[in-house]
């Protein structure tokens, strides 16, 4: 799980810096989609720990909101 977390963190960071340097907001939906996947992976790993289940549920709920915004921006 940690490999995927690091991978998506790198992808989101590179896309964010590229959008910042080029002063373009066309990559924003993909950054939001990547952040949604990143928080979803974090939520699943928190649920697997079985210590703080509420934090994992909050992460998953937040990821669903971020994913829906990212998909909405890509479609429209």
PDB file of C-alpha atoms in Angstrom:
ATOM      1  CA  UNK A   1       0.000   0.000   0.000  1.00  0.00           C
ATOM      2  CA  UNK A   2       2.799   2.411   0.780  1.00  0.00           C
ATOM      3  CA  UNK A   3       4.243   2.041  -2.719  1.00  0.00           C
ATOM      4  CA  UNK A   4       0.963   3.183  -4.240  1.00  0.00           C
ATOM      5  CA  UNK A   5       0.703   6.028  -1.761  1.00  0.00           C
ATOM      6  CA  UNK A   6       4.157   7.315  -2.689  1.00  0.00           C
ATOM      7  CA  UNK A   7       3.470   6.828  -6.403  1.00  0.00           C
ATOM      8  CA  UNK A   8       0.249   8.845  -6.377  1.00  0.00           C
ATOM      9  CA  UNK A   9       1.832  11.496  -4.154  1.00  0.00           C
ATOM     10  CA  UNK A  10       4.609  11.938  -6.715  1.00  0.00           C
ATOM     11  CA  UNK A  11       2.147  12.088  -9.611  1.00  0.00           C
ATOM     12  CA  UNK A  12      -0.015  14.685  -7.871  1.00  0.00           C
ATOM     13  CA  UNK A  13       3.014  16.745  -6.879  1.00  0.00           C
ATOM     14  CA  UNK A  14       4.465  16.749 -10.395  1.00  0.00           C
ATOM     15  CA  UNK A  15       1.116  17.684 -11.942  1.00  0.00           C
ATOM     16  CA  UNK A  16       0.621  20.450  -9.385  1.00  0.00           C
ATOM     17  CA  UNK A  17       4.061  21.950  -9.940  1.00  0.00           C
ATOM     18  CA  UNK A  18       3.685  21.739 -13.707  1.00  0.00           C
ATOM     19  CA  UNK A  19       0.343  23.534 -13.527  1.00  0.00           C
ATOM     20  CA  UNK A  20       1.826  26.122 -11.199  1.00  0.00           C
ATOM     21  CA  UNK A  21       4.854  26.786 -13.403  1.00  0.00           C
ATOM     22  CA  UNK A  22       2.856  27.015 -16.622  1.00  0.00           C
ATOM     23  CA  UNK A  23       0.100  29.068 -14.948  1.00  0.00           C
ATOM     24  CA  UNK A  24      -2.470  26.699 -16.410  1.00  0.00           C
ATOM     25  CA  UNK A  25      -5.527  25.339 -14.701  1.00  0.00           C
ATOM     26  CA  UNK A  26      -6.258  22.594 -17.224  1.00  0.00           C
ATOM     27  CA  UNK A  27      -4.558  20.005 -15.024  1.00  0.00           C
ATOM     28  CA  UNK A  28      -6.673  20.823 -11.971  1.00  0.00           C
ATOM     29  CA  UNK A  29      -9.268  18.055 -12.546  1.00  0.00           C
ATOM     30  CA  UNK A  30      -6.507  15.473 -12.809  1.00  0.00           C
ATOM     31  CA  UNK A  31      -4.868  16.776  -9.645  1.00  0.00           C
ATOM     32  CA  UNK A  32      -8.203  16.514  -7.827  1.00  0.00           C
ATOM     33  CA  UNK A  33      -8.708  13.004  -9.173  1.00  0.00           C
ATOM     34  CA  UNK A  34      -5.193  12.048  -8.033  1.00  0.00           C
ATOM     35  CA  UNK A  35      -5.792  13.531  -4.593  1.00  0.00           C
ATOM     36  CA  UNK A  36      -9.005  11.551  -4.351  1.00  0.00           C
ATOM     37  CA  UNK A  37      -7.157   8.335  -5.108  1.00  0.00           C
ATOM     38  CA  UNK A  38      -4.413   9.333  -2.659  1.00  0.00           C
ATOM     39  CA  UNK A  39      -6.857   9.886   0.189  1.00  0.00           C
ATOM     40  CA  UNK A  40      -8.731   6.695  -0.734  1.00  0.00           C
ATOM     41  CA  UNK A  41      -5.514   4.705  -0.386  1.00  0.00           C
ATOM     42  CA  UNK A  42      -4.844   6.432   2.936  1.00  0.00           C
ATOM     43  CA  UNK A  43      -8.337   5.594   4.157  1.00  0.00           C
ATOM     44  CA  UNK A  44      -7.999   1.946   3.193  1.00  0.00           C
ATOM     45  CA  UNK A  45      -4.659   1.687   4.969  1.00  0.00           C
ATOM     46  CA  UNK A  46      -6.161   3.299   8.084  1.00  0.00           C
ATOM     47  CA  UNK A  47      -9.037   0.811   8.031  1.00  0.00           C
ATOM     48  CA  UNK A  48      -6.571  -2.066   7.792  1.00  0.00           C
ATOM     49  CA  UNK A  49      -4.795  -0.885  10.961  1.00  0.00           C
ATOM     50  CA  UNK A  50      -8.025  -1.389  12.916  1.00  0.00           C
ATOM     51  CA  UNK A  51      -6.998   1.230  15.467  1.00  0.00           C
ATOM     52  CA  UNK A  52      -8.608   4.409  14.187  1.00  0.00           C
ATOM     53  CA  UNK A  53     -11.542   3.300  12.081  1.00  0.00           C
ATOM     54  CA  UNK A  54     -13.246   6.704  12.218  1.00  0.00           C
ATOM     55  CA  UNK A  55     -10.233   8.376  10.622  1.00  0.00           C
ATOM     56  CA  UNK A  56     -10.284   5.834   7.811  1.00  0.00           C
ATOM     57  CA  UNK A  57     -13.973   6.450   7.216  1.00  0.00           C
ATOM     58  CA  UNK A  58     -13.370  10.213   7.112  1.00  0.00           C
ATOM     59  CA  UNK A  59     -10.554   9.697   4.587  1.00  0.00           C
ATOM     60  CA  UNK A  60     -12.775   7.558   2.379  1.00  0.00           C
ATOM     61  CA  UNK A  61     -15.644  10.066   2.563  1.00  0.00           C
ATOM     62  CA  UNK A  62     -13.256  12.899   1.682  1.00  0.00           C
ATOM     63  CA  UNK A  63     -11.832  10.913  -1.210  1.00  0.00           C
ATOM     64  CA  UNK A  64     -15.314  10.314  -2.628  1.00  0.00           C
ATOM     65  CA  UNK A  65     -16.012  14.046  -2.569  1.00  0.00           C
ATOM     66  CA  UNK A  66     -12.685  14.841  -4.227  1.00  0.00           C
ATOM     67  CA  UNK A  67     -13.164  12.140  -6.855  1.00  0.00           C
ATOM     68  CA  UNK A  68     -16.646  13.391  -7.668  1.00  0.00           C
ATOM     69  CA  UNK A  69     -15.368  16.967  -8.098  1.00  0.00           C
ATOM     70  CA  UNK A  70     -12.530  15.764 -10.299  1.00  0.00           C
ATOM     71  CA  UNK A  71     -14.851  13.692 -12.476  1.00  0.00           C
ATOM     72  CA  UNK A  72     -17.319  16.578 -12.669  1.00  0.00           C
ATOM     73  CA  UNK A  73     -14.591  18.950 -13.859  1.00  0.00           C
ATOM     74  CA  UNK A  74     -13.355  16.462 -16.465  1.00  0.00           C
ATOM     75  CA  UNK A  75     -16.836  15.845 -17.873  1.00  0.00           C
ATOM     76  CA  UNK A  76     -17.963  19.472 -17.972  1.00  0.00           C
TER      77      UNK A  76
END
